[in-house]
Amino acid sequence: MGNRADDTGSDVEIYRDAVSGAIRADTPTGAPETLLAVLDSLGLERKTVTTSGPEYVWHEVPGGLSEDKQKRLASRAIPTLLMAGYVANITTATFDPDAYLEAANEARAQHAVPDAQAVAPHTGTARPRHGR
C-alpha cells in the first residue's frame, strides 16, 4: 500500500480514489502530527490502516456530502495548507476554483496586517506597479 504523496514528494495530494470514489488527501508515510491536525481541522476525516510495516494515514472528504460540497471542501483546504508552508496539489477533477478563491481571500484577510505603521519600512528597491 503506497500513496501519492510518497510518490510525488509533496506534503498533500488531493484526488478522487478510483476504487472507492472518495476524495482523498494523501500525506507522506510518517507525516508529522501537525500536518495531520491541519487536515483534521479543515473537515477532512482521518483514516488509518496498520500493517506489519508502516502505519498508513490519509484523509477523506466526508462521504455524506453532495459532489459539489465534496469538491468545495477539498478545494478550500489548499490555501490553508499553502499558507502553512506545505506543498499541496489537487487534481483538476476535484478542484472548484470558486471555492479555492473564496478560501484564499478569507485566509489573506485573516493574515492581513491591521496597522500599516506596525510594518517595518522596506529598505530594498521598489518596482512601480502598472495597471492599478
mmCIF file of N, CA, C and O in Angstrom, residues 75-122:
data_model
loop_
_atom_site.group_PDB
_atom_site.id
_atom_site.type_symbol
_atom_site.label_atom_id
_atom_site.label_comp_id
_atom_site.label_asym_id
_atom_site.label_seq_id
_atom_site.Cartn_x
_atom_site.Cartn_y
_atom_site.Cartn_z
ATOM 1 N N SER A 75 -11.176 21.781 -2.189
ATOM 2 C CA SER A 75 -10.536 22.969 -2.776
ATOM 3 C C SER A 75 -10.254 24.036 -1.735
ATOM 4 O O SER A 75 -9.243 24.738 -1.805
ATOM 5 N N ARG A 76 -11.138 24.178 -0.761
ATOM 6 C CA ARG A 76 -10.947 25.184 0.290
ATOM 7 C C ARG A 76 -9.768 24.831 1.199
ATOM 8 O O ARG A 76 -9.215 25.698 1.864
ATOM 9 N N ALA A 77 -9.351 23.575 1.220
ATOM 10 C CA ALA A 77 -8.221 23.162 2.058
ATOM 11 C C ALA A 77 -6.883 23.685 1.520
ATOM 12 O O ALA A 77 -5.967 23.954 2.297
ATOM 13 N N ILE A 78 -6.778 23.854 0.221
ATOM 14 C CA ILE A 78 -5.496 24.181 -0.400
ATOM 15 C C ILE A 78 -4.892 25.498 0.106
ATOM 16 O O ILE A 78 -3.723 25.515 0.504
ATOM 17 N N PRO A 79 -5.622 26.619 0.129
ATOM 18 C CA PRO A 79 -4.982 27.863 0.603
ATOM 19 C C PRO A 79 -4.442 27.763 2.031
ATOM 20 O O PRO A 79 -3.348 28.265 2.315
ATOM 21 N N THR A 80 -5.181 27.114 2.915
ATOM 22 C CA THR A 80 -4.704 26.961 4.301
ATOM 23 C C THR A 80 -3.420 26.154 4.338
ATOM 24 O O THR A 80 -2.472 26.517 5.045
ATOM 25 N N LEU A 81 -3.373 25.080 3.571
ATOM 26 C CA LEU A 81 -2.167 24.251 3.533
ATOM 27 C C LEU A 81 -0.979 25.036 2.971
ATOM 28 O O LEU A 81 0.125 24.995 3.525
ATOM 29 N N LEU A 82 -1.213 25.772 1.896
ATOM 30 C CA LEU A 82 -0.127 26.558 1.295
ATOM 31 C C LEU A 82 0.370 27.641 2.237
ATOM 32 O O LEU A 82 1.581 27.845 2.383
ATOM 33 N N MET A 83 -0.551 28.329 2.893
ATOM 34 C CA MET A 83 -0.148 29.398 3.820
ATOM 35 C C MET A 83 0.580 28.835 5.043
ATOM 36 O O MET A 83 1.370 29.544 5.664
ATOM 37 N N ALA A 84 0.329 27.573 5.371
ATOM 38 C CA ALA A 84 1.037 26.935 6.483
ATOM 39 C C ALA A 84 2.407 26.408 6.051
ATOM 40 O O ALA A 84 3.144 25.858 6.858
ATOM 41 N N GLY A 85 2.727 26.575 4.761
ATOM 42 C CA GLY A 85 4.045 26.184 4.274
ATOM 43 C C GLY A 85 4.130 24.785 3.697
ATOM 44 O O GLY A 85 5.218 24.291 3.407
ATOM 45 N N TYR A 86 2.999 24.143 3.478
ATOM 46 C CA TYR A 86 3.000 22.792 2.923
ATOM 47 C C TYR A 86 2.900 22.833 1.405
ATOM 48 O O TYR A 86 2.315 23.749 0.835
ATOM 49 N N VAL A 87 3.453 21.817 0.766
ATOM 50 C CA VAL A 87 3.310 21.641 -0.672
ATOM 51 C C VAL A 87 2.075 20.770 -0.873
ATOM 52 O O VAL A 87 2.037 19.623 -0.433
ATOM 53 N N ALA A 88 1.054 21.347 -1.508
ATOM 54 C CA ALA A 88 -0.220 20.641 -1.669
ATOM 55 C C ALA A 88 -0.664 20.724 -3.122
ATOM 56 O O ALA A 88 -0.567 21.782 -3.749
ATOM 57 N N ASN A 89 -1.144 19.608 -3.634
ATOM 58 C CA ASN A 89 -1.634 19.527 -5.002
ATOM 59 C C ASN A 89 -3.037 18.949 -5.008
ATOM 60 O O ASN A 89 -3.391 18.142 -4.138
ATOM 61 N N ILE A 90 -3.826 19.341 -5.998
ATOM 62 C CA ILE A 90 -5.181 18.827 -6.148
ATOM 63 C C ILE A 90 -5.419 18.573 -7.634
ATOM 64 O O ILE A 90 -4.982 19.370 -8.477
ATOM 65 N N THR A 91 -6.089 17.476 -7.949
ATOM 66 C CA THR A 91 -6.364 17.174 -9.352
ATOM 67 C C THR A 91 -7.461 18.089 -9.884
ATOM 68 O O THR A 91 -8.308 18.570 -9.136
ATOM 69 N N THR A 92 -7.432 18.315 -11.165
ATOM 70 C CA THR A 92 -8.422 19.160 -11.814
ATOM 71 C C THR A 92 -9.838 18.633 -11.583
ATOM 72 O O THR A 92 -10.765 19.414 -11.381
ATOM 73 N N ALA A 93 -10.007 17.337 -11.582
ATOM 74 C CA ALA A 93 -11.335 16.736 -11.434
ATOM 75 C C ALA A 93 -11.952 16.981 -10.055
ATOM 76 O O ALA A 93 -13.167 16.877 -9.904
ATOM 77 N N THR A 94 -11.135 17.305 -9.067
ATOM 78 C CA THR A 94 -11.663 17.546 -7.716
ATOM 79 C C THR A 94 -11.569 19.009 -7.307
ATOM 80 O O THR A 94 -11.869 19.359 -6.174
ATOM 81 N N PHE A 95 -11.183 19.870 -8.243
ATOM 82 C CA PHE A 95 -10.922 21.278 -7.942
ATOM 83 C C PHE A 95 -12.126 22.149 -8.267
ATOM 84 O O PHE A 95 -12.701 22.063 -9.349
ATOM 85 N N ASP A 96 -12.492 23.022 -7.315
ATOM 86 C CA ASP A 96 -13.544 24.024 -7.509
ATOM 87 C C ASP A 96 -12.868 25.388 -7.392
ATOM 88 O O ASP A 96 -12.537 25.836 -6.291
ATOM 89 N N PRO A 97 -12.638 26.074 -8.525
ATOM 90 C CA PRO A 97 -11.886 27.331 -8.481
ATOM 91 C C PRO A 97 -12.560 28.414 -7.645
ATOM 92 O O PRO A 97 -11.875 29.200 -6.985
ATOM 93 N N ASP A 98 -13.888 28.475 -7.662
ATOM 94 C CA ASP A 98 -14.575 29.498 -6.866
ATOM 95 C C ASP A 98 -14.368 29.266 -5.370
ATOM 96 O O ASP A 98 -14.128 30.211 -4.618
ATOM 97 N N ALA A 99 -14.443 28.015 -4.935
ATOM 98 C CA ALA A 99 -14.227 27.693 -3.522
ATOM 99 C C ALA A 99 -12.788 27.995 -3.119
ATOM 100 O O ALA A 99 -12.532 28.506 -2.025
ATOM 101 N N TYR A 100 -11.845 27.698 -4.009
ATOM 102 C CA TYR A 100 -10.435 27.984 -3.747
ATOM 103 C C TYR A 100 -10.221 29.491 -3.552
ATOM 104 O O TYR A 100 -9.591 29.924 -2.582
ATOM 105 N N LEU A 101 -10.740 30.286 -4.482
ATOM 106 C CA LEU A 101 -10.561 31.736 -4.393
ATOM 107 C C LEU A 101 -11.219 32.313 -3.150
ATOM 108 O O LEU A 101 -10.656 33.197 -2.490
ATOM 109 N N GLU A 102 -12.387 31.811 -2.823
ATOM 110 C CA GLU A 102 -13.081 32.256 -1.611
ATOM 111 C C GLU A 102 -12.224 31.980 -0.369
ATOM 112 O O GLU A 102 -12.033 32.851 0.482
ATOM 113 N N ALA A 103 -11.693 30.774 -0.272
ATOM 114 C CA ALA A 103 -10.861 30.406 0.875
ATOM 115 C C ALA A 103 -9.554 31.195 0.888
ATOM 116 O O ALA A 103 -9.081 31.600 1.950
ATOM 117 N N ALA A 104 -8.972 31.427 -0.291
ATOM 118 C CA ALA A 104 -7.725 32.199 -0.367
ATOM 119 C C ALA A 104 -7.958 33.631 0.103
ATOM 120 O O ALA A 104 -7.145 34.183 0.854
ATOM 121 N N ASN A 105 -9.054 34.227 -0.324
ATOM 122 C CA ASN A 105 -9.372 35.594 0.111
ATOM 123 C C ASN A 105 -9.612 35.661 1.612
ATOM 124 O O ASN A 105 -9.173 36.598 2.275
ATOM 125 N N GLU A 106 -10.301 34.668 2.158
ATOM 126 C CA GLU A 106 -10.539 34.621 3.605
ATOM 127 C C GLU A 106 -9.223 34.470 4.358
ATOM 128 O O GLU A 106 -8.995 35.139 5.365
ATOM 129 N N ALA A 107 -8.358 33.598 3.881
ATOM 130 C CA ALA A 107 -7.065 33.380 4.545
ATOM 131 C C ALA A 107 -6.214 34.637 4.476
ATOM 132 O O ALA A 107 -5.563 35.007 5.462
ATOM 133 N N ARG A 108 -6.219 35.311 3.340
ATOM 134 C CA ARG A 108 -5.464 36.550 3.190
ATOM 135 C C ARG A 108 -5.976 37.614 4.152
ATOM 136 O O ARG A 108 -5.201 38.324 4.776
ATOM 137 N N ALA A 109 -7.292 37.719 4.275
ATOM 138 C CA ALA A 109 -7.885 38.711 5.166
ATOM 139 C C ALA A 109 -7.530 38.426 6.623
ATOM 140 O O ALA A 109 -7.296 39.348 7.401
ATOM 141 N N GLN A 110 -7.468 37.160 6.999
ATOM 142 C CA GLN A 110 -7.120 36.794 8.375
ATOM 143 C C GLN A 110 -5.666 37.102 8.693
ATOM 144 O O GLN A 110 -5.320 37.350 9.830
ATOM 145 N N HIS A 111 -4.815 37.074 7.687
ATOM 146 C CA HIS A 111 -3.382 37.309 7.897
ATOM 147 C C HIS A 111 -2.958 38.726 7.532
ATOM 148 O O HIS A 111 -1.772 39.033 7.551
ATOM 149 N N ALA A 112 -3.898 39.580 7.190
ATOM 150 C CA ALA A 112 -3.572 40.962 6.821
ATOM 151 C C ALA A 112 -3.084 41.720 8.047
ATOM 152 O O ALA A 112 -3.531 41.496 9.165
ATOM 153 N N VAL A 113 -2.160 42.624 7.827
ATOM 154 C CA VAL A 113 -1.640 43.456 8.913
ATOM 155 C C VAL A 113 -2.651 44.574 9.152
ATOM 156 O O VAL A 113 -2.930 45.365 8.253
ATOM 157 N N PRO A 114 -3.224 44.671 10.362
ATOM 158 C CA PRO A 114 -4.258 45.659 10.604
ATOM 159 C C PRO A 114 -3.757 47.099 10.637
ATOM 160 O O PRO A 114 -4.490 48.020 10.363
ATOM 161 N N ASP A 115 -2.500 47.300 10.978
ATOM 162 C CA ASP A 115 -1.976 48.656 11.111
ATOM 163 C C ASP A 115 -0.723 48.783 10.245
ATOM 164 O O ASP A 115 0.311 48.190 10.559
ATOM 165 N N ALA A 116 -0.805 49.544 9.178
ATOM 166 C CA ALA A 116 0.323 49.680 8.254
ATOM 167 C C ALA A 116 1.555 50.243 8.937
ATOM 168 O O ALA A 116 2.682 49.978 8.526
ATOM 169 N N GLN A 117 1.392 51.039 9.992
ATOM 170 C CA GLN A 117 2.535 51.614 10.693
ATOM 171 C C GLN A 117 3.294 50.561 11.495
ATOM 172 O O GLN A 117 4.441 50.779 11.860
ATOM 173 N N ALA A 118 2.665 49.429 11.762
ATOM 174 C CA ALA A 118 3.329 48.370 12.527
ATOM 175 C C ALA A 118 4.340 47.617 11.672
ATOM 176 O O ALA A 118 5.153 46.868 12.195
ATOM 177 N N VAL A 119 4.317 47.828 10.376
ATOM 178 C CA VAL A 119 5.216 47.135 9.469
ATOM 179 C C VAL A 119 6.496 47.939 9.314
ATOM 180 O O VAL A 119 6.458 49.139 9.072
ATOM 181 N N ALA A 120 7.634 47.283 9.451
ATOM 182 C CA ALA A 120 8.918 47.970 9.279
ATOM 183 C C ALA A 120 9.054 48.406 7.834
ATOM 184 O O ALA A 120 8.630 47.701 6.923
ATOM 185 N N PRO A 121 9.647 49.568 7.603
ATOM 186 C CA PRO A 121 9.795 50.051 6.228
ATOM 187 C C PRO A 121 10.707 49.127 5.429
ATOM 188 O O PRO A 121 11.678 48.584 5.951
ATOM 189 N N HIS A 122 10.378 48.977 4.169
ATOM 190 C CA HIS A 122 11.163 48.155 3.251
ATOM 191 C C HIS A 122 12.364 48.966 2.786
ATOM 192 O O HIS A 122 12.213 50.092 2.333
#
